[in-house]
Amino acid sequence: MNVVAHGSNAPLANHWMPFTANRQFHEQPRLISRAEGVYYFTPQGDKLLDGSSGLYCIPLGHGRPEIRDAVYRQMETLDYAPPFQYGVPVAFELATQIAALTPPGLNRILFTNSGSEAVDTALKVALQYHRARGEGARQRFIGRERGYHGVGFGGWSVGGMVNNRKSFGVGLPGVAHLRHTHIKENVFQMGEGEHGADLADDLERFVQLHGADTIAACIVEPVAGSTGILVPPKGYLQRLRDICTKHGILLIFDEVITGFGRTGQAFAAQTFGVTPDLITMAKAINNASIPMAAVAVREDIQQTILDAAPENAVEFYHGYTYSAHPAAVAAALATLKIYREEDSFARVRALSPGFLEQIAACKSLPDVVDTRGHGLLGAVQVAPKGNPGERGFGILRRAFERGLVLRAAGESIVLAPPFASTPEQISEMVEIMRRVIAES
């Protein structure tokens, strides 16, 4: 199927699109006007498989009436109430339900509106926690090369994707970065690689260099998503956990992509059997119906901050106008209900082996230099041609023309099918991707 893009520059010029080659888009727009199930539709009616679950955020498929109706009912009852010093009953209900999904102890839920906000919130929680316990010198953060933690000043400072950093100055002071885990010994490895757990020892080196008493937190994605699906080596996350525990450093898992089932469990922390001190979450929290995110915080961390403040005083001077927006909360409650009733996380576990096998089979294609994945996250990396990212961007455009929406992270071509996909639809996604890679 060929998708023909129509339109002129004039109707498109006023919208400055994020993370987009705007000039190229104006020349060849990729417009999506409708969605249903696991499909998008262009204004001309052409059908596109959603091979990236929106932006990893619509695992249940598009147009779920249960979510739409829940939002409508909530808007009829209460459209908005101020989140500072006032509470909405459904927000407390949602926090309780999320706390039932998170690892034991991470049962204090602070709502935000995006993954970027969740990350900045988690960093601020870490700073105030250490100050409250008399260790205010702990102001340094440790991120990781090729990590992505959103676009707030905190998030891009701890992130390690070069293009997200190089135009915006030095960022937060005192940030250091672990080496990434994408090493040649683990190429063409689906799931966790056998090599590289010792890369976690970079954190021990930073402790020796800077002093543990200056480090507030270490933040990593359990599976690095936006950089092209980097799965941790066996033992790596546990090693980070052990070093953080040894030196009193908080460990933050950024689960904006992996949260709510993408790896087959509610959170990747459970998949890998490693419990952090804070978890950031967003995308799949309410099937992307209305912007929403959250931070799960260890109970004693919150209690330390509360106990350090005078009675009747605001303990944490942080929040957002739309924190726990009633409509977003209603969408999240409806989403969690569907996860339970459809046993969505078990469905991921059932679909993953076949999906990953098909991703691994792309090794036979010309110029493929790596395949990797975990759960319903898969990536095929091709050798570069031309400028960095040029080949990957070309594959993204050709896939759209052939009826598939996917992600390109440099030369890594990423599929993240909705949980609602059938095995046949997943096979069709992979086959279209294979064809456009071979043609590139």
Coordinates of C-alpha atoms in Angstrom, one line a residue:
M1 CA 0.0 0.0 0.0
N2 CA 1.3 3.4 -0.9
V3 CA 0.3 6.4 1.3
V4 CA 0.3 9.6 -0.7
A5 CA 0.9 12.8 1.4
H6 CA -1.0 15.9 0.4
G7 CA -0.9 19.5 1.5
S8 CA 1.1 22.7 1.1
N9 CA 3.5 24.5 3.4
A10 CA 1.1 27.3 4.3
P11 CA -1.4 25.3 6.6
L12 CA 1.6 23.7 8.4
A13 CA 3.9 26.6 9.0
N14 CA 2.6 27.9 12.3
H15 CA 3.0 24.6 14.2
W16 CA 6.6 24.2 15.3
M17 CA 6.6 20.4 15.7
P18 CA 8.7 18.7 18.5
F19 CA 11.5 16.3 17.8
T20 CA 10.7 16.7 14.1
A21 CA 12.6 17.6 10.9
N22 CA 10.2 20.5 10.3
R23 CA 11.5 21.6 6.9
Q24 CA 11.3 18.0 5.5
F25 CA 7.9 17.5 7.1
H26 CA 6.6 20.6 5.3
E27 CA 7.8 19.1 2.0
Q28 CA 6.3 15.6 2.7
P29 CA 3.8 15.7 5.5
R30 CA 3.0 12.5 7.4
L31 CA -0.5 13.4 8.7
I32 CA -2.6 11.2 10.9
S33 CA -6.3 12.1 11.4
R34 CA -8.0 9.1 12.9
A35 CA -7.2 6.0 14.9
E36 CA -9.0 2.8 15.8
G37 CA -7.7 -0.4 17.4
V38 CA -4.1 -0.8 16.3
Y39 CA -4.5 1.3 13.2
Y40 CA -4.1 4.9 12.3
F41 CA -5.7 6.6 9.3
T42 CA -4.5 9.4 7.1
P43 CA -6.8 12.3 6.0
Q44 CA -7.1 10.5 2.7
G45 CA -8.3 7.3 4.4
D46 CA -5.1 5.2 4.1
K47 CA -4.6 2.7 6.8
L48 CA -1.4 2.5 8.9
L49 CA -0.4 -0.2 11.5
D50 CA 0.6 1.5 14.8
G51 CA 3.9 -0.3 15.3
S52 CA 5.0 2.0 18.2
S53 CA 1.9 2.0 20.4
G54 CA 1.6 5.7 19.7
L55 CA 4.8 6.8 21.5
Y56 CA 5.0 3.6 23.6
C57 CA 1.8 5.0 25.3
I58 CA -1.2 3.3 23.8
P59 CA -0.8 -0.4 24.6
L60 CA -4.6 -1.1 24.8
G61 CA -5.2 0.2 21.2
H62 CA -6.9 3.4 20.1
G63 CA -10.5 4.5 20.8
R64 CA -11.3 2.4 23.9
P65 CA -14.9 3.3 24.7
E66 CA -14.4 2.3 28.4
I67 CA -11.8 5.1 28.8
R68 CA -13.7 7.6 26.7
D69 CA -16.9 7.1 28.7
A70 CA -15.1 7.3 32.0
V71 CA -13.6 10.7 31.1
Y72 CA -17.0 11.9 29.9
R73 CA -18.6 10.9 33.2
Q74 CA -15.9 12.6 35.2
M75 CA -16.2 15.8 33.2
E76 CA -19.9 15.9 33.9
T77 CA -19.3 15.5 37.6
L78 CA -16.1 17.5 38.2
D79 CA -13.9 19.0 35.5
Y80 CA -11.2 20.5 37.7
A81 CA -10.3 21.3 41.3
P82 CA -7.1 22.9 42.5
P83 CA -4.5 20.3 43.5
F84 CA -2.8 22.5 46.1
Q85 CA -4.4 22.1 49.6
Y86 CA -7.5 20.5 48.1
G87 CA -8.1 16.9 47.1
V88 CA -10.2 14.9 44.6
P89 CA -11.5 11.5 45.8
V90 CA -10.7 9.7 42.6
A91 CA -7.0 10.8 42.8
F92 CA -6.6 9.0 46.1
E93 CA -8.3 5.9 44.6
L94 CA -5.9 5.9 41.7
A95 CA -2.8 6.3 44.0
T96 CA -4.0 3.3 46.0
Q97 CA -4.4 1.2 42.8
I98 CA -1.0 2.2 41.5
A99 CA 0.6 1.5 44.8
A100 CA -0.8 -2.1 44.6
L101 CA 1.2 -2.5 41.3
T102 CA 4.5 -1.0 42.3
P103 CA 7.2 -3.0 44.2
P104 CA 6.7 -3.3 48.0
G105 CA 7.4 -0.1 49.8
L106 CA 7.1 2.3 46.8
N107 CA 3.6 3.3 47.8
R108 CA 3.6 7.1 47.9
I109 CA 2.4 8.4 44.5
L110 CA 3.0 11.9 43.4
F111 CA 1.2 12.8 40.2
T112 CA 2.6 15.0 37.3
N113 CA 1.6 15.5 33.7
S114 CA 4.5 14.1 31.6
G115 CA 7.6 11.9 31.9
S116 CA 9.8 14.9 31.9
E117 CA 7.9 16.4 34.9
A118 CA 8.1 13.0 36.7
V119 CA 11.9 12.9 36.3
D120 CA 12.4 16.4 37.6
T121 CA 10.1 15.7 40.4
A122 CA 12.0 12.5 41.4
L123 CA 15.3 14.5 41.3
K124 CA 13.8 17.1 43.6
V125 CA 12.5 14.5 46.0
A126 CA 16.0 13.0 46.2
L127 CA 17.5 16.4 47.0
Q128 CA 15.0 17.3 49.7
Y129 CA 15.1 13.8 51.3
H130 CA 18.9 14.1 51.9
R131 CA 18.5 17.6 53.2
A132 CA 15.8 16.5 55.6
R133 CA 18.1 13.8 57.0
G134 CA 21.0 16.2 57.5
E135 CA 23.0 15.3 54.4
G136 CA 22.3 18.4 52.3
A137 CA 25.7 18.1 50.6
R138 CA 24.3 15.3 48.5
Q139 CA 23.5 17.4 45.4
R140 CA 25.2 15.4 42.6
F141 CA 23.3 13.2 40.2
I142 CA 24.6 10.2 38.2
G143 CA 22.9 9.5 34.9
R144 CA 24.0 7.3 32.0
E145 CA 25.3 7.7 28.5
R146 CA 22.5 7.3 25.9
G147 CA 19.9 7.6 28.7
Y148 CA 16.8 9.6 28.0
H149 CA 14.9 11.2 30.9
G150 CA 12.8 13.8 29.2
V151 CA 13.5 17.4 28.3
G152 CA 13.3 19.4 31.5
F153 CA 16.5 20.9 32.7
G154 CA 16.9 18.1 35.2
G155 CA 16.0 15.4 32.8
W156 CA 18.3 16.4 29.9
S157 CA 21.1 17.0 32.4
V158 CA 21.1 13.5 33.7
G159 CA 20.2 12.1 30.2
G160 CA 23.0 11.1 27.9
M161 CA 21.7 11.5 24.3
V162 CA 24.0 14.0 22.6
N163 CA 21.5 15.7 20.4
N164 CA 19.2 16.4 23.3
R165 CA 22.1 18.1 25.2
K166 CA 24.5 19.9 22.9
S167 CA 22.4 23.0 22.0
F168 CA 21.4 23.9 25.6
G169 CA 24.5 24.7 27.6
V170 CA 26.0 22.8 30.5
G171 CA 22.8 21.8 32.4
L172 CA 22.8 21.0 36.1
P173 CA 26.2 21.2 37.7
G174 CA 27.9 18.2 39.1
V175 CA 26.2 15.5 36.9
A176 CA 28.3 12.5 35.9
H177 CA 27.3 9.7 33.5
L178 CA 27.9 6.0 33.6
R179 CA 28.9 4.3 30.4
H180 CA 26.1 2.8 28.4
T181 CA 25.6 -1.0 28.2
H182 CA 25.5 -1.4 24.4
I183 CA 28.7 -3.4 24.0
K184 CA 29.9 -5.6 21.1
E185 CA 30.0 -8.7 23.2
N186 CA 26.1 -8.6 23.4
V187 CA 25.2 -7.9 19.8
F188 CA 22.4 -10.0 18.4
Q189 CA 21.4 -10.9 21.9
M190 CA 17.7 -10.9 22.6
G191 CA 17.0 -10.3 26.3
E192 CA 19.7 -9.7 28.8
G193 CA 23.3 -10.1 27.6
E194 CA 25.9 -12.2 29.3
H195 CA 28.5 -9.5 29.5
G196 CA 28.7 -6.0 31.0
A197 CA 27.5 -6.2 34.5
D198 CA 30.8 -4.7 35.6
L199 CA 29.8 -1.5 33.9
A200 CA 27.8 -0.7 37.0
D201 CA 31.1 -0.3 38.8
D202 CA 31.4 3.1 37.1
L203 CA 29.2 4.3 40.0
E204 CA 31.7 3.0 42.5
R205 CA 34.4 5.0 40.6
F206 CA 32.3 8.2 40.9
V207 CA 31.9 7.5 44.6
Q208 CA 35.7 7.3 45.0
L209 CA 36.2 10.4 42.8
H210 CA 33.5 12.7 44.3
G211 CA 32.7 11.2 47.6
A212 CA 29.4 9.3 48.4
D213 CA 28.4 12.2 50.6
T214 CA 28.0 14.4 47.5
I215 CA 25.8 12.0 45.5
A216 CA 22.0 12.3 45.9
A217 CA 20.8 9.7 43.3
C218 CA 21.6 7.6 40.3
I219 CA 18.9 7.4 37.6
V220 CA 18.7 4.8 34.8
E221 CA 16.1 3.3 32.5
P222 CA 15.9 -0.4 33.2
V223 CA 15.6 -0.8 29.4
A224 CA 16.9 2.3 27.7
G225 CA 14.1 3.1 25.2
S226 CA 14.5 6.3 23.3
T227 CA 18.1 5.5 22.3
G228 CA 17.1 2.3 20.6
I229 CA 16.1 -0.4 23.2
L230 CA 19.2 -1.3 25.2
V231 CA 18.5 -4.2 27.5
P232 CA 20.7 -4.4 30.6
P233 CA 23.2 -7.2 31.0
K234 CA 22.5 -9.9 33.5
G235 CA 23.3 -8.7 37.0
Y236 CA 23.8 -5.1 36.0
L237 CA 20.8 -3.5 37.7
Q238 CA 21.4 -5.6 40.9
R239 CA 24.9 -4.3 41.0
L240 CA 23.8 -0.7 40.7
R241 CA 21.3 -1.5 43.5
D242 CA 24.0 -2.9 45.8
I243 CA 26.4 0.1 45.2
C244 CA 23.6 2.6 45.9
T245 CA 22.6 0.8 49.1
K246 CA 26.2 0.6 50.2
H247 CA 26.7 4.3 49.9
G248 CA 23.3 5.8 50.8
I249 CA 22.6 6.8 47.2
L250 CA 18.9 6.7 46.0
L251 CA 18.3 4.6 42.9
I252 CA 15.7 5.9 40.5
F253 CA 14.3 3.8 37.7
D254 CA 12.8 5.8 34.9
E255 CA 10.0 3.5 33.7
V256 CA 8.2 6.1 31.6
I257 CA 8.4 3.5 28.7
T258 CA 8.6 0.2 30.5
G259 CA 5.9 0.9 33.2
F260 CA 2.5 -0.8 33.0
G261 CA 3.4 -4.0 31.3
R262 CA 5.8 -3.4 28.5
T263 CA 8.2 -6.1 29.8
G264 CA 5.5 -8.5 30.9
Q265 CA 5.2 -7.3 34.5
A266 CA 3.6 -4.1 35.8
F267 CA 7.1 -2.6 36.1
A268 CA 10.5 -3.6 34.8
A269 CA 11.7 -3.5 38.4
Q270 CA 9.7 -6.6 38.9
T271 CA 10.8 -8.2 35.6
F272 CA 14.4 -7.8 36.6
G273 CA 13.9 -8.5 40.3
V274 CA 15.5 -5.2 41.4
T275 CA 13.7 -2.7 43.6
P276 CA 14.7 1.0 43.3
D277 CA 13.9 3.8 45.7
L278 CA 11.8 5.8 43.2
I279 CA 10.1 5.0 39.9
T280 CA 8.9 7.5 37.3
M281 CA 6.0 6.4 35.1
A282 CA 3.9 8.0 32.4
K283 CA 3.0 6.9 28.9
A284 CA 0.8 3.8 29.5
I285 CA -0.7 5.1 32.8
N286 CA -3.9 6.0 31.1
N287 CA -3.4 4.8 27.5
A288 CA -2.4 8.3 26.5
S289 CA -5.9 9.6 26.8
I290 CA -5.0 12.8 28.6
P291 CA -1.4 13.8 29.6
M292 CA -0.5 12.2 33.0
A293 CA 2.5 10.8 34.8
A294 CA 3.6 9.9 38.3
V295 CA 6.4 9.2 40.7
A296 CA 6.3 6.3 43.1
V297 CA 8.3 7.0 46.2
R298 CA 9.5 4.8 49.0
E299 CA 7.3 5.3 52.0
D300 CA 10.1 6.2 54.4
I301 CA 11.5 8.8 52.0
Q302 CA 8.2 10.7 52.0
Q303 CA 7.9 10.3 55.8
T304 CA 11.4 11.7 56.3
I305 CA 10.4 14.8 54.3
L306 CA 7.1 15.2 56.1
D307 CA 8.7 14.8 59.6
A308 CA 11.3 17.5 58.9
A309 CA 8.7 20.2 58.2
P310 CA 6.9 22.2 61.0
E311 CA 3.3 21.3 61.8
N312 CA 0.8 22.6 59.3
A313 CA 3.5 23.7 56.9
V314 CA 3.9 22.6 53.2
E315 CA 6.5 19.9 53.3
F316 CA 7.4 19.7 49.6
Y317 CA 7.3 23.0 47.6
H318 CA 6.6 21.4 44.3
G319 CA 3.7 20.5 42.1
Y320 CA 1.8 21.4 38.9
T321 CA -1.5 23.1 38.1
Y322 CA -2.8 19.9 36.5
S323 CA -1.4 17.3 38.9
A324 CA -4.0 14.6 39.2
H325 CA -6.4 16.3 36.9
P326 CA -9.8 14.6 37.4
A327 CA -10.3 13.7 33.8
A328 CA -6.8 12.2 33.5
V329 CA -7.4 10.3 36.7
A330 CA -10.6 8.9 35.4
A331 CA -8.9 7.7 32.2
A332 CA -6.2 6.0 34.4
L333 CA -8.7 4.2 36.5
A334 CA -10.5 2.9 33.4
T335 CA -7.1 1.9 31.9
L336 CA -6.0 0.0 35.0
K337 CA -9.4 -1.8 35.1
I338 CA -8.9 -3.0 31.5
Y339 CA -5.4 -4.2 32.4
R340 CA -6.9 -6.3 35.1
E341 CA -9.9 -7.6 33.2
E342 CA -8.0 -8.4 30.0
D343 CA -4.9 -9.7 31.9
S344 CA -2.8 -7.4 29.7
F345 CA 0.5 -8.1 31.2
A346 CA 0.1 -11.8 30.8
R347 CA -0.8 -11.1 27.1
V348 CA 2.6 -9.3 26.8
R349 CA 4.3 -12.4 28.1
A350 CA 2.5 -14.6 25.6
L351 CA 3.2 -12.4 22.6
S352 CA 6.8 -11.6 23.4
P353 CA 8.6 -14.8 22.4
G354 CA 7.2 -14.8 18.9
F355 CA 7.7 -11.1 18.5
L356 CA 11.4 -11.3 19.6
E357 CA 12.0 -14.3 17.4
Q358 CA 10.9 -12.3 14.4
I359 CA 13.1 -9.4 15.4
A360 CA 16.0 -11.7 15.8
A361 CA 15.5 -13.1 12.4
C362 CA 16.2 -9.7 10.9
K363 CA 19.8 -10.5 11.5
S364 CA 19.8 -12.1 8.0
L365 CA 19.0 -8.8 6.3
P366 CA 21.9 -6.9 4.5
D367 CA 23.6 -4.3 6.6
V368 CA 21.9 -5.3 9.9
V369 CA 24.6 -4.9 12.7
D370 CA 22.4 -5.8 15.7
T371 CA 19.1 -7.0 16.8
R372 CA 17.9 -6.7 20.4
G373 CA 14.8 -6.6 22.5
H374 CA 12.8 -7.5 25.6
G375 CA 9.1 -8.0 26.1
L376 CA 7.2 -6.0 23.4
L377 CA 10.2 -3.8 22.7
G378 CA 12.4 -4.7 19.7
A379 CA 15.1 -3.0 17.7
V380 CA 17.0 -3.7 14.5
Q381 CA 20.1 -1.6 14.0
V382 CA 21.4 -1.0 10.5
A383 CA 24.8 0.2 9.3
P384 CA 24.8 4.0 8.7
K385 CA 24.7 5.5 5.3
G386 CA 25.3 9.3 4.8
N387 CA 24.9 11.6 7.8
P388 CA 24.1 10.1 11.2
G389 CA 20.5 9.2 11.4
E390 CA 19.9 9.7 7.7
R391 CA 19.3 6.0 6.9
G392 CA 17.0 5.5 9.9
F393 CA 14.9 8.5 9.0
G394 CA 14.6 7.2 5.5
I395 CA 13.3 3.9 6.8
L396 CA 10.8 5.7 8.9
R397 CA 9.4 7.6 5.9
R398 CA 9.3 4.6 3.7
A399 CA 7.5 2.5 6.4
F400 CA 4.8 5.2 6.6
E401 CA 4.4 5.1 2.8
R402 CA 3.9 1.3 3.1
G403 CA 1.4 1.5 6.0
L404 CA 3.4 1.3 9.2
V405 CA 4.2 3.8 11.9
L406 CA 7.5 2.9 13.7
R407 CA 10.3 4.7 15.6
A408 CA 13.8 5.4 14.4
A409 CA 16.5 6.2 16.9
G410 CA 19.5 7.0 14.7
E411 CA 20.0 3.8 12.8
S412 CA 18.0 1.7 15.3
I413 CA 14.6 0.8 14.0
V414 CA 12.2 0.2 16.8
L415 CA 8.9 -1.7 17.1
A416 CA 6.8 -1.6 20.2
P417 CA 3.4 -3.2 19.2
P418 CA 0.3 -2.5 21.2
F419 CA -0.6 -5.2 23.7
A420 CA -3.9 -5.4 21.8
S421 CA -2.2 -6.6 18.7
T422 CA -2.8 -10.1 17.3
P423 CA 0.2 -12.3 16.4
E424 CA -0.8 -11.8 12.8
Q425 CA -0.7 -8.0 13.1
I426 CA 2.7 -8.2 14.8
S427 CA 4.0 -10.4 11.9
E428 CA 2.7 -7.8 9.4
M429 CA 4.5 -5.0 11.2
V430 CA 7.7 -6.9 11.2
E431 CA 7.4 -7.9 7.6
I432 CA 6.8 -4.3 6.5
M433 CA 9.9 -3.2 8.6
R434 CA 11.9 -6.0 7.0
R435 CA 11.0 -4.9 3.5
V436 CA 11.9 -1.2 4.0
I437 CA 15.2 -2.1 5.7
A438 CA 16.1 -4.3 2.8
E439 CA 15.2 -1.5 0.4
S440 CA 17.3 1.1 2.3

